[in-house]
Amino acid sequence: MQPQLEDLKTRLHEINDLNGAAAVLNWDQSTYMPAGGAPARGRQMATLGRLAQEKFIDPAVGKLLDELEKAELNEDDAALVRITRLDYEQAVKIPPALLSAFTEHSAEAYQKWAAARPANDFAAVRESLEKTLDFSRQIADCFPGYDHIADPLIDFADYGMKAASVREVFSELRGELVPLVQQITAQEEADDSCLHLLYPEDKQLAFGWEIAKQYGYDTNRGRQDKTHHPFMTKFSLGDVRITTRVKENNLGEALFSTLHETGHALYEQGINMAYEGSPLANGTSAGVHESQSRLWENLVGRSRPFWEHYYPQLQATFPDQLGRVSLDTFHRAINKVQKSLIRTDADEVTYNLHVMIRFELELQMLEGTLAIKDLPDAWHAAYEADLGVRAPSDANGCLQDVHWYAGVIGGSFQGYTLGNILSGLFYEQALAAHPEITAEVGRGQFGTLHTWLKENIYTHGRKYTAPELIEKVTGGPLRIGPYVAYLKGKYGELYG
Ligand code: ZN
């Protein structure tokens, strides 16, 4: 079977090279490219994407998989064949004509959204969003036999989860969060004015970068640049980049987005180098990926021990702004809980309610129980019911997130909350194995935690699916207990 295995690996490497090159173009587009480059850049990335897709759905790949599935392979090669089969079945079931029509539509839909959002003009995107919904249904229907039409779309991001299982977990979590939010917001609001003084950009960037390095981000295999919407991207296991954005009147913006993207990057940098160039060299699901960004951003980066160590340094960096602000005040400020309108600005406690609203609306649109024309009102109604706030405009309502305007409707939001739940679940395991982690965080030492995460999660890449990994690491299925206990413990202390 050696020749077949080599043949498969060579093909997958080439596909990976094409995707890596497209990622460089995309990174450049989001960081340094002049506006005039946009039309050609879109075309260039589409060409690379199409070539990669054509190479992957080649029937020869299917034939190699057929043969290799019957062979005796070592554990990693067997995993490679298994994961490639999952990807292959997803890829070949979508007709190329449908895929290219959708890709073309998505590019247009994104342009319309980019203009409609600042203009607060939902009518301008309505028709293209209706088309997106139609495409999303067609793509889901390429995978007949589903229980819920969203299931195949959820599979793309969080393989193994279903609309029903996500709904169940979410409703359980909701039952815990809603009273918690009520209790917290009934109290006096935290004063976060200290975060909104003037903080020079260069010092903000330097401070965040220093912590990224101390977390264990390998700067020989990465760098940070500025962008509009922060993201992590990977060209190879040797080049995993992060981006951030700075607001001089908001200290939290660059700092916590840097810690968040660093968490994503630590995951990718920690993958077994032997998987380089293969489909195994990626994070295993949207939810598990987000668990790592949220773990480093929130469970570590907004914790009390963390700031007991770093706050004096932050004060020394910004003596005029923070010199007379106590650690207590600062720690409450960066953990302020409030009922708000914008998901990306939301605190840890309310954040999941934002995600659940989107997930439920997605399902309703796909089910056909919510028409696109009624989306803005449904959005406002859900926010009033769950968070007690109503956006004055659609720009801060259903136009705020790019997801439905740049991809399918379905499967794009649940990963955020699954990630939060998993961050609590994984962190509990790490602390059980190494109770000294909390004290180490309080000394600005992250080696024990980082190593545990690397050995138990990062190194495996996609060798295990998310449900398999969760079972392996935590000895059971996804469950909300540890995450809820974390929130109640932390906010219980903060808000008495
Ligand atoms: Zn993230």
CSV table of C-alpha atoms and ligand atoms in Angstrom, one decimal:
chain,number,residue,atom,x,y,z
A,1,MET,CA,0.0,0.0,0.0
A,2,GLN,CA,3.1,2.3,0.3
A,3,PRO,CA,2.8,3.6,-3.3
A,4,GLN,CA,-0.9,4.5,-2.9
A,5,LEU,CA,-0.2,6.1,0.4
A,6,GLU,CA,2.6,8.2,-1.1
A,7,ASP,CA,0.4,9.1,-4.0
A,8,LEU,CA,-2.4,10.3,-1.7
A,9,LYS,CA,0.0,12.3,0.4
A,10,THR,CA,1.6,14.0,-2.6
A,11,ARG,CA,-1.8,15.0,-3.9
A,12,LEU,CA,-2.9,16.3,-0.5
A,13,HIS,CA,0.3,18.3,-0.2
A,14,GLU,CA,-0.3,20.0,-3.5
A,15,ILE,CA,-3.8,20.9,-2.5
A,16,ASN,CA,-2.5,22.2,0.8
A,17,ASP,CA,0.1,24.3,-1.1
A,18,LEU,CA,-2.6,25.9,-3.2
A,19,ASN,CA,-4.7,26.6,-0.1
A,20,GLY,CA,-1.7,28.0,1.7
A,21,ALA,CA,-0.9,30.4,-1.2
A,22,ALA,CA,-4.6,31.5,-1.2
A,23,ALA,CA,-4.3,32.2,2.5
A,24,VAL,CA,-1.2,34.4,2.0
A,25,LEU,CA,-3.2,36.4,-0.6
A,26,ASN,CA,-6.1,36.7,1.8
A,27,TRP,CA,-3.8,37.8,4.7
A,28,ASP,CA,-2.3,40.4,2.4
A,29,GLN,CA,-5.7,41.6,1.3
A,30,SER,CA,-6.7,42.1,4.9
A,31,THR,CA,-3.5,43.8,6.0
A,32,TYR,CA,-1.4,45.7,3.4
A,33,MET,CA,-3.0,45.5,0.0
A,34,PRO,CA,-4.0,48.8,-1.6
A,35,ALA,CA,-7.7,49.1,-2.4
A,36,GLY,CA,-7.0,49.0,-6.1
A,37,GLY,CA,-5.8,45.4,-5.8
A,38,ALA,CA,-9.3,44.1,-4.8
A,39,PRO,CA,-10.8,42.9,-8.1
A,40,ALA,CA,-7.7,41.0,-9.2
A,41,ARG,CA,-7.1,39.6,-5.7
A,42,GLY,CA,-10.6,38.2,-5.6
A,43,ARG,CA,-10.1,36.5,-8.9
A,44,GLN,CA,-6.6,35.2,-7.9
A,45,MET,CA,-8.0,33.6,-4.7
A,46,ALA,CA,-10.9,32.1,-6.5
A,47,THR,CA,-8.6,30.6,-9.1
A,48,LEU,CA,-6.5,28.9,-6.4
A,49,GLY,CA,-9.5,27.7,-4.6
A,50,ARG,CA,-11.0,26.2,-7.8
A,51,LEU,CA,-7.7,24.4,-8.6
A,52,ALA,CA,-7.5,23.0,-5.1
A,53,GLN,CA,-11.1,21.9,-5.3
A,54,GLU,CA,-10.6,20.2,-8.7
A,55,LYS,CA,-7.6,18.4,-7.5
A,56,PHE,CA,-9.4,17.2,-4.4
A,57,ILE,CA,-12.6,15.9,-6.0
A,58,ASP,CA,-10.6,14.0,-8.7
A,59,PRO,CA,-12.0,10.4,-8.7
A,60,ALA,CA,-8.4,9.2,-8.4
A,61,VAL,CA,-8.5,10.5,-4.8
A,62,GLY,CA,-11.6,8.5,-4.1
A,63,LYS,CA,-10.0,5.3,-5.6
A,64,LEU,CA,-6.9,5.8,-3.5
A,65,LEU,CA,-9.1,6.1,-0.4
A,66,ASP,CA,-11.0,3.0,-1.3
A,67,GLU,CA,-7.8,1.0,-1.5
A,68,LEU,CA,-6.2,2.5,1.6
A,69,GLU,CA,-9.3,1.9,3.7
A,70,LYS,CA,-8.7,-1.9,3.2
A,71,ALA,CA,-5.0,-1.7,4.2
A,72,GLU,CA,-3.2,-2.1,7.5
A,73,LEU,CA,-1.9,1.4,8.3
A,74,ASN,CA,-0.2,2.9,11.3
A,75,GLU,CA,-2.4,5.1,13.6
A,76,ASP,CA,-1.5,8.4,12.0
A,77,ASP,CA,-1.9,7.2,8.4
A,78,ALA,CA,-5.2,5.6,9.3
A,79,ALA,CA,-6.4,8.9,10.7
A,80,LEU,CA,-5.3,10.7,7.6
A,81,VAL,CA,-7.3,8.3,5.4
A,82,ARG,CA,-10.3,8.6,7.7
A,83,ILE,CA,-10.3,12.4,7.9
A,84,THR,CA,-9.6,12.7,4.1
A,85,ARG,CA,-12.6,10.5,3.5
A,86,LEU,CA,-14.8,12.8,5.6
A,87,ASP,CA,-13.6,15.8,3.6
A,88,TYR,CA,-13.8,14.0,0.3
A,89,GLU,CA,-17.4,12.9,0.8
A,90,GLN,CA,-18.4,16.5,1.8
A,91,ALA,CA,-16.6,17.9,-1.3
A,92,VAL,CA,-17.8,15.5,-4.0
A,93,LYS,CA,-21.4,15.7,-3.0
A,94,ILE,CA,-21.7,19.4,-3.9
A,95,PRO,CA,-21.8,19.8,-7.7
A,96,PRO,CA,-19.0,22.1,-8.9
A,97,ALA,CA,-21.5,24.2,-10.8
A,98,LEU,CA,-23.5,24.8,-7.6
A,99,LEU,CA,-20.3,25.6,-5.7
A,100,SER,CA,-19.0,28.1,-8.2
A,101,ALA,CA,-22.4,29.8,-8.5
A,102,PHE,CA,-22.5,30.1,-4.8
A,103,THR,CA,-18.9,31.4,-4.6
A,104,GLU,CA,-19.7,34.1,-7.1
A,105,HIS,CA,-22.9,35.0,-5.3
A,106,SER,CA,-21.1,35.2,-2.0
A,107,ALA,CA,-18.5,37.7,-3.3
A,108,GLU,CA,-21.4,40.0,-4.5
A,109,ALA,CA,-23.4,39.5,-1.3
A,110,TYR,CA,-20.4,40.6,0.7
A,111,GLN,CA,-19.9,43.7,-1.3
A,112,LYS,CA,-23.6,44.6,-0.9
A,113,TRP,CA,-23.4,44.0,2.9
A,114,ALA,CA,-20.2,46.1,3.2
A,115,ALA,CA,-22.1,49.1,1.7
A,116,ALA,CA,-25.4,48.4,3.4
A,117,ARG,CA,-24.2,48.1,6.9
A,118,PRO,CA,-22.8,51.6,7.4
A,119,ALA,CA,-25.9,52.9,5.5
A,120,ASN,CA,-28.2,50.9,7.8
A,121,ASP,CA,-30.0,49.7,4.7
A,122,PHE,CA,-31.4,46.1,5.1
A,123,ALA,CA,-33.5,46.5,2.0
A,124,ALA,CA,-30.3,46.7,0.0
A,125,VAL,CA,-29.2,43.2,1.0
A,126,ARG,CA,-32.6,41.5,1.3
A,127,GLU,CA,-32.7,40.0,-2.2
A,128,SER,CA,-29.1,38.7,-2.0
A,129,LEU,CA,-29.8,37.3,1.4
A,130,GLU,CA,-32.8,35.4,0.0
A,131,LYS,CA,-30.5,34.0,-2.6
A,132,THR,CA,-28.0,33.0,0.1
A,133,LEU,CA,-30.8,31.2,1.9
A,134,ASP,CA,-31.8,29.4,-1.2
A,135,PHE,CA,-28.1,28.4,-1.9
A,136,SER,CA,-27.7,27.2,1.7
A,137,ARG,CA,-30.8,24.9,1.4
A,138,GLN,CA,-29.4,23.6,-1.9
A,139,ILE,CA,-26.1,22.8,-0.4
A,140,ALA,CA,-27.7,21.1,2.6
A,141,ASP,CA,-29.8,19.1,0.3
A,142,CYS,CA,-26.7,17.7,-1.3
A,143,PHE,CA,-26.5,15.6,1.9
A,144,PRO,CA,-29.9,13.8,2.0
A,145,GLY,CA,-30.9,11.8,5.1
A,146,TYR,CA,-30.4,14.6,7.6
A,147,ASP,CA,-32.7,15.1,10.6
A,148,HIS,CA,-32.6,18.9,10.4
A,149,ILE,CA,-31.7,20.8,7.3
A,150,ALA,CA,-29.0,22.7,9.2
A,151,ASP,CA,-27.2,19.4,10.2
A,152,PRO,CA,-25.0,19.2,7.1
A,153,LEU,CA,-24.1,22.9,7.4
A,154,ILE,CA,-23.2,22.4,11.1
A,155,ASP,CA,-21.1,19.4,10.1
A,156,PHE,CA,-18.8,21.7,8.0
A,157,ALA,CA,-17.7,23.6,11.1
A,158,ASP,CA,-18.5,21.3,14.1
A,159,TYR,CA,-18.5,17.8,12.8
A,160,GLY,CA,-20.6,15.4,14.8
A,161,MET,CA,-23.0,18.1,16.2
A,162,LYS,CA,-26.6,18.3,15.1
A,163,ALA,CA,-29.2,21.1,15.3
A,164,ALA,CA,-31.0,19.0,17.9
A,165,SER,CA,-27.9,18.4,20.0
A,166,VAL,CA,-26.8,22.0,19.9
A,167,ARG,CA,-30.4,23.2,20.7
A,168,GLU,CA,-30.4,20.9,23.8
A,169,VAL,CA,-27.0,22.1,25.1
A,170,PHE,CA,-27.9,25.7,24.4
A,171,SER,CA,-31.3,25.5,26.2
A,172,GLU,CA,-29.6,24.0,29.2
A,173,LEU,CA,-27.0,26.7,29.2
A,174,ARG,CA,-29.6,29.4,28.7
A,175,GLY,CA,-31.4,28.2,31.8
A,176,GLU,CA,-28.3,28.9,33.8
A,177,LEU,CA,-27.3,32.2,32.0
A,178,VAL,CA,-30.5,34.1,32.1
A,179,PRO,CA,-30.9,34.2,35.9
A,180,LEU,CA,-27.1,34.9,36.2
A,181,VAL,CA,-27.4,37.9,33.9
A,182,GLN,CA,-30.5,39.1,35.8
A,183,GLN,CA,-28.7,38.9,39.1
A,184,ILE,CA,-25.6,40.7,37.9
A,185,THR,CA,-27.3,43.4,36.0
A,186,ALA,CA,-29.6,44.1,38.9
A,187,GLN,CA,-26.5,45.4,40.7
A,188,GLU,CA,-24.6,48.6,40.2
A,189,GLU,CA,-22.8,48.6,36.9
A,190,ALA,CA,-19.0,48.2,36.9
A,191,ASP,CA,-17.1,51.5,36.2
A,192,ASP,CA,-15.0,50.9,33.1
A,193,SER,CA,-14.2,54.5,32.3
A,194,CYS,CA,-10.5,53.7,33.1
A,195,LEU,CA,-10.4,51.7,29.8
A,196,HIS,CA,-11.6,54.6,27.7
A,197,LEU,CA,-8.8,57.1,28.3
A,198,LEU,CA,-6.3,57.8,25.6
A,199,TYR,CA,-3.8,54.9,25.2
A,200,PRO,CA,-1.1,55.4,22.5
A,201,GLU,CA,-1.2,52.7,19.9
A,202,ASP,CA,2.5,51.7,20.0
A,203,LYS,CA,2.5,51.0,23.7
A,204,GLN,CA,-0.8,49.0,23.4
A,205,LEU,CA,0.7,46.9,20.7
A,206,ALA,CA,4.0,46.3,22.5
A,207,PHE,CA,2.2,45.3,25.7
A,208,GLY,CA,-0.1,42.7,24.0
A,209,TRP,CA,2.8,41.3,22.0
A,210,GLU,CA,4.8,40.8,25.1
A,211,ILE,CA,2.1,38.7,26.7
A,212,ALA,CA,1.6,36.7,23.5
A,213,LYS,CA,5.2,35.8,23.6
A,214,GLN,CA,5.0,34.9,27.3
A,215,TYR,CA,2.0,32.7,26.6
A,216,GLY,CA,4.3,30.7,24.3
A,217,TYR,CA,3.6,32.1,20.9
A,218,ASP,CA,6.6,31.2,18.7
A,219,THR,CA,7.7,34.4,16.9
A,220,ASN,CA,10.0,32.4,14.6
A,221,ARG,CA,6.9,30.9,13.3
A,222,GLY,CA,4.5,33.8,13.4
A,223,ARG,CA,4.1,37.6,13.4
A,224,GLN,CA,1.4,40.2,14.2
A,225,ASP,CA,0.0,42.8,11.9
A,226,LYS,CA,-2.9,45.3,12.0
A,227,THR,CA,-6.3,44.7,10.3
A,228,HIS,CA,-9.9,45.7,10.5
A,229,HIS,CA,-11.3,42.5,11.9
A,230,PRO,CA,-8.7,40.5,13.8
A,231,PHE,CA,-8.1,36.9,12.7
A,232,MET,CA,-5.5,34.2,12.9
A,233,THR,CA,-4.3,32.6,9.7
A,234,LYS,CA,-1.8,29.8,8.8
A,235,PHE,CA,0.3,29.3,5.7
A,236,SER,CA,2.1,26.3,7.1
A,237,LEU,CA,2.9,24.9,10.6
A,238,GLY,CA,6.0,27.1,10.3
A,239,ASP,CA,4.0,30.3,9.7
A,240,VAL,CA,1.0,31.0,11.9
A,241,ARG,CA,0.1,34.7,11.9
A,242,ILE,CA,-2.2,36.8,14.1
A,243,THR,CA,-3.7,40.2,13.4
A,244,THR,CA,-5.2,42.8,15.7
A,245,ARG,CA,-6.8,46.2,15.7
A,246,VAL,CA,-6.1,49.1,18.0
A,247,LYS,CA,-8.5,51.8,19.3
A,248,GLU,CA,-6.6,54.5,21.2
A,249,ASN,CA,-9.7,55.1,23.4
A,250,ASN,CA,-10.3,51.5,24.2
A,251,LEU,CA,-7.5,49.6,26.1
A,252,GLY,CA,-9.3,46.3,25.9
A,253,GLU,CA,-9.7,46.2,22.1
A,254,ALA,CA,-6.2,45.4,21.0
A,255,LEU,CA,-5.1,43.6,24.2
A,256,PHE,CA,-7.9,41.0,24.4
A,257,SER,CA,-8.1,40.5,20.6
A,258,THR,CA,-4.4,39.8,20.7
A,259,LEU,CA,-4.8,37.3,23.5
A,260,HIS,CA,-7.7,35.7,21.6
A,261,GLU,CA,-5.9,35.3,18.3
A,262,THR,CA,-2.8,34.1,20.2
A,263,GLY,CA,-4.9,31.3,21.6
A,264,HIS,CA,-6.0,30.3,18.1
A,265,ALA,CA,-2.3,30.5,17.0
A,266,LEU,CA,-1.0,28.4,19.9
A,267,TYR,CA,-3.3,25.6,18.8
A,268,GLU,CA,-2.1,25.7,15.2
A,269,GLN,CA,1.6,26.1,16.2
A,270,GLY,CA,1.2,23.1,18.6
A,271,ILE,CA,0.1,20.6,16.0
A,272,ASN,CA,2.5,17.7,15.4
A,273,MET,CA,5.0,18.7,12.7
A,274,ALA,CA,4.7,15.3,11.1
A,275,TYR,CA,1.3,16.3,9.9
A,276,GLU,CA,2.6,19.3,7.9
A,277,GLY,CA,0.9,19.7,4.5
A,278,SER,CA,-1.9,17.2,5.3
A,279,PRO,CA,-5.5,17.7,6.3
A,280,LEU,CA,-4.5,16.6,9.8
A,281,ALA,CA,-2.5,19.8,10.3
A,282,ASN,CA,-5.5,21.9,11.3
A,283,GLY,CA,-7.6,22.5,14.4
A,284,THR,CA,-10.3,19.8,14.6
A,285,SER,CA,-13.5,22.0,14.8
A,286,ALA,CA,-14.7,25.5,15.1
A,287,GLY,CA,-15.8,24.8,18.7
A,288,VAL,CA,-12.5,23.3,19.8
A,289,HIS,CA,-10.6,26.2,18.1
A,290,GLU,CA,-12.7,28.8,19.8
A,291,SER,CA,-12.2,27.0,23.1
A,292,GLN,CA,-8.5,27.8,22.9
A,293,SER,CA,-8.9,31.4,21.9
A,294,ARG,CA,-11.4,31.9,24.7
A,295,LEU,CA,-9.3,30.0,27.3
A,296,TRP,CA,-6.3,32.2,26.7
A,297,GLU,CA,-8.3,35.4,26.4
A,298,ASN,CA,-10.8,34.9,29.2
A,299,LEU,CA,-10.1,32.1,31.6
A,300,VAL,CA,-6.4,33.1,31.8
A,301,GLY,CA,-6.3,36.7,30.4
A,302,ARG,CA,-9.2,38.2,32.4
A,303,SER,CA,-8.5,36.2,35.6
A,304,ARG,CA,-7.5,37.8,38.9
A,305,PRO,CA,-4.2,36.0,39.3
A,306,PHE,CA,-3.2,37.0,35.8
A,307,TRP,CA,-3.7,40.7,36.6
A,308,GLU,CA,-2.1,40.5,40.0
A,309,HIS,CA,1.0,39.8,38.0
A,310,TYR,CA,0.5,42.0,35.0
A,311,TYR,CA,-1.3,45.0,36.4
A,312,PRO,CA,1.7,46.7,37.9
A,313,GLN,CA,3.4,46.4,34.5
A,314,LEU,CA,0.4,47.8,32.8
A,315,GLN,CA,0.4,50.7,35.3
A,316,ALA,CA,4.1,51.3,34.6
A,317,THR,CA,3.4,51.4,30.9
A,318,PHE,CA,0.5,53.8,31.3
A,319,PRO,CA,1.2,55.7,34.6
A,320,ASP,CA,-0.9,58.8,33.7
A,321,GLN,CA,-4.0,56.7,32.8
A,322,LEU,CA,-3.8,53.9,35.4
A,323,GLY,CA,-1.5,55.1,38.1
A,324,ARG,CA,-4.3,55.9,40.5
A,325,VAL,CA,-6.7,53.1,39.4
A,326,SER,CA,-6.8,50.1,41.7
A,327,LEU,CA,-6.4,46.5,40.6
A,328,ASP,CA,-10.0,45.9,41.9
A,329,THR,CA,-11.4,48.6,39.7
A,330,PHE,CA,-9.4,47.5,36.7
A,331,HIS,CA,-10.3,43.9,37.1
A,332,ARG,CA,-14.0,44.8,37.4
A,333,ALA,CA,-13.7,47.0,34.4
A,334,ILE,CA,-12.4,44.3,32.1
A,335,ASN,CA,-15.1,41.9,33.3
A,336,LYS,CA,-18.0,44.3,33.1
A,337,VAL,CA,-21.3,42.6,32.4
A,338,GLN,CA,-24.0,44.4,30.6
A,339,LYS,CA,-26.9,43.8,28.3
A,340,SER,CA,-25.6,45.1,25.0
A,341,LEU,CA,-26.3,45.0,21.3
A,342,ILE,CA,-23.1,43.9,19.7
A,343,ARG,CA,-21.9,40.3,19.9
A,344,THR,CA,-18.2,41.0,19.4
A,345,ASP,CA,-18.2,43.6,22.2
A,346,ALA,CA,-20.2,41.4,24.6
A,347,ASP,CA,-18.8,40.2,28.0
A,348,GLU,CA,-18.3,36.6,28.9
A,349,VAL,CA,-21.7,36.1,30.6
A,350,THR,CA,-24.0,37.7,28.0
A,351,TYR,CA,-21.9,36.6,24.9
A,352,ASN,CA,-23.6,33.3,24.6
A,353,LEU,CA,-27.1,34.8,24.5
A,354,HIS,CA,-26.0,36.7,21.4
A,355,VAL,CA,-24.9,33.5,19.8
A,356,MET,CA,-28.0,31.6,20.7
A,357,ILE,CA,-30.2,34.3,19.1
A,358,ARG,CA,-28.3,33.9,15.9
A,359,PHE,CA,-28.3,30.1,16.0
A,360,GLU,CA,-32.1,30.0,16.5
A,361,LEU,CA,-32.8,32.6,13.8
A,362,GLU,CA,-30.6,30.5,11.4
A,363,LEU,CA,-32.5,27.4,12.1
A,364,GLN,CA,-35.8,29.2,11.6
A,365,MET,CA,-34.7,30.7,8.3
A,366,LEU,CA,-33.6,27.3,7.0
A,367,GLU,CA,-36.8,25.6,8.3
A,368,GLY,CA,-38.8,28.2,6.4
A,369,THR,CA,-40.6,29.5,9.4
A,370,LEU,CA,-38.8,32.9,9.2
A,371,ALA,CA,-38.8,34.8,6.0
A,372,ILE,CA,-35.8,37.0,5.2
A,373,LYS,CA,-38.1,40.1,5.0
A,374,ASP,CA,-39.0,39.4,8.6
A,375,LEU,CA,-35.5,38.9,9.8
A,376,PRO,CA,-34.9,42.5,11.1
A,377,ASP,CA,-38.0,42.4,13.3
A,378,ALA,CA,-37.4,38.9,14.5
A,379,TRP,CA,-33.9,40.0,15.5
A,380,HIS,CA,-35.1,43.0,17.5
A,381,ALA,CA,-37.8,40.9,19.2
A,382,ALA,CA,-35.3,38.3,20.2
A,383,TYR,CA,-32.9,40.9,21.7
A,384,GLU,CA,-35.7,42.5,23.6
A,385,ALA,CA,-36.9,39.1,24.9
A,386,ASP,CA,-33.4,37.7,25.9
A,387,LEU,CA,-31.3,40.8,26.6
A,388,GLY,CA,-33.9,43.5,27.2
A,389,VAL,CA,-32.3,45.8,24.6
A,390,ARG,CA,-33.5,47.0,21.2
A,391,ALA,CA,-31.1,48.2,18.6
A,392,PRO,CA,-32.0,51.6,17.1
A,393,SER,CA,-31.0,50.4,13.7
A,394,ASP,CA,-30.4,47.2,11.7
A,395,ALA,CA,-26.7,48.2,11.4
A,396,ASN,CA,-26.5,47.3,15.1
A,397,GLY,CA,-29.1,44.5,14.5
A,398,CYS,CA,-29.1,41.8,11.9
A,399,LEU,CA,-26.5,43.6,9.7
A,400,GLN,CA,-23.8,43.6,12.4
A,401,ASP,CA,-22.1,40.2,11.7
A,402,VAL,CA,-20.5,39.3,8.3
A,403,HIS,CA,-21.3,35.6,8.5
A,404,TRP,CA,-24.6,35.4,6.6
A,405,TYR,CA,-23.4,37.9,4.0
A,406,ALA,CA,-20.2,36.0,3.2
A,407,GLY,CA,-21.1,32.3,3.4
A,408,VAL,CA,-24.0,30.0,4.0
A,409,ILE,CA,-26.8,30.6,6.5
A,410,GLY,CA,-26.4,27.8,8.9
A,411,GLY,CA,-23.6,26.4,11.1
A,412,SER,CA,-21.6,29.6,11.4
A,413,PHE,CA,-22.4,30.6,15.0
A,414,GLN,CA,-22.8,27.6,17.3
A,415,GLY,CA,-19.0,27.1,17.4
A,416,TYR,CA,-18.5,30.3,19.5
A,417,THR,CA,-20.6,29.0,22.4
A,418,LEU,CA,-19.5,25.5,22.0
A,419,GLY,CA,-16.0,26.9,22.3
A,420,ASN,CA,-16.9,28.8,25.5
A,421,ILE,CA,-18.4,25.6,27.0
A,422,LEU,CA,-15.3,23.6,26.0
A,423,SER,CA,-12.9,26.2,27.4
A,424,GLY,CA,-14.4,25.5,30.8
A,425,LEU,CA,-14.3,21.8,30.3
A,426,PHE,CA,-10.7,21.7,29.1
A,427,TYR,CA,-9.4,24.1,31.7
A,428,GLU,CA,-11.0,22.1,34.5
A,429,GLN,CA,-9.1,19.1,33.2
A,430,ALA,CA,-5.8,21.0,33.0
A,431,LEU,CA,-6.3,22.3,36.6
A,432,ALA,CA,-7.1,18.8,37.8
A,433,ALA,CA,-3.9,17.5,36.3
A,434,HIS,CA,-1.8,20.5,37.5
A,435,PRO,CA,-3.4,22.4,40.4
A,436,GLU,CA,-0.3,24.7,40.4
A,437,ILE,CA,-1.4,26.3,37.1
A,438,THR,CA,-3.4,29.0,38.9
A,439,ALA,CA,-0.4,30.1,41.0
A,440,GLU,CA,1.8,30.0,37.9
A,441,VAL,CA,-0.5,32.2,36.0
A,442,GLY,CA,-0.2,34.6,39.0
A,443,ARG,CA,3.6,34.7,38.3
A,444,GLY,CA,3.2,35.2,34.6
A,445,GLN,CA,4.3,31.6,33.9
A,446,PHE,CA,2.3,29.6,31.4
A,447,GLY,CA,4.6,26.7,30.6
A,448,THR,CA,2.7,24.0,32.5
A,449,LEU,CA,-0.7,25.0,31.0
A,450,HIS,CA,0.7,25.4,27.5
A,451,THR,CA,2.4,22.0,27.6
A,452,TRP,CA,-0.7,20.3,28.9
A,453,LEU,CA,-2.8,21.8,26.1
A,454,LYS,CA,-0.2,20.9,23.5
A,455,GLU,CA,0.1,17.3,24.6
A,456,ASN,CA,-3.6,16.7,25.1
A,457,ILE,CA,-5.2,18.8,22.4
A,458,TYR,CA,-2.9,20.8,20.0
A,459,THR,CA,-0.6,18.0,18.9
A,460,HIS,CA,-3.4,15.9,17.6
A,461,GLY,CA,-4.6,18.4,15.0
A,462,ARG,CA,-7.5,16.7,13.3
A,463,LYS,CA,-6.5,13.2,14.1
A,464,TYR,CA,-9.6,13.0,16.4
A,465,THR,CA,-12.9,14.5,15.6
A,466,ALA,CA,-14.2,17.0,18.2
A,467,PRO,CA,-16.5,14.5,19.9
A,468,GLU,CA,-13.6,11.9,20.0
A,469,LEU,CA,-11.2,14.5,21.4
A,470,ILE,CA,-13.6,15.7,24.1
A,471,GLU,CA,-14.2,12.1,25.2
A,472,LYS,CA,-10.4,11.4,25.2
A,473,VAL,CA,-9.5,14.5,27.1
A,474,THR,CA,-12.3,14.8,29.5
A,475,GLY,CA,-13.6,11.2,29.8
A,476,GLY,CA,-17.1,12.1,28.7
A,477,PRO,CA,-19.2,14.0,26.2
A,478,LEU,CA,-19.6,17.8,25.9
A,479,ARG,CA,-21.2,19.1,29.1
A,480,ILE,CA,-21.8,22.6,30.5
A,481,GLY,CA,-21.1,22.0,34.2
A,482,PRO,CA,-17.5,23.1,34.4
A,483,TYR,CA,-18.1,26.2,32.3
A,484,VAL,CA,-21.2,27.2,34.3
A,485,ALA,CA,-19.2,26.6,37.6
A,486,TYR,CA,-16.4,28.8,36.3
A,487,LEU,CA,-18.8,31.7,35.4
A,488,LYS,CA,-20.7,31.4,38.7
A,489,GLY,CA,-17.4,31.3,40.7
A,490,LYS,CA,-15.8,34.2,38.9
A,491,TYR,CA,-18.8,36.5,38.7
A,492,GLY,CA,-20.0,35.5,42.2
A,493,GLU,CA,-16.7,36.9,43.5
A,494,LEU,CA,-16.9,40.0,41.3
A,495,TYR,CA,-20.5,40.8,42.1
A,496,GLY,CA,-20.9,39.2,45.5
B,1,ZN,ZN,-12.0,33.2,17.6
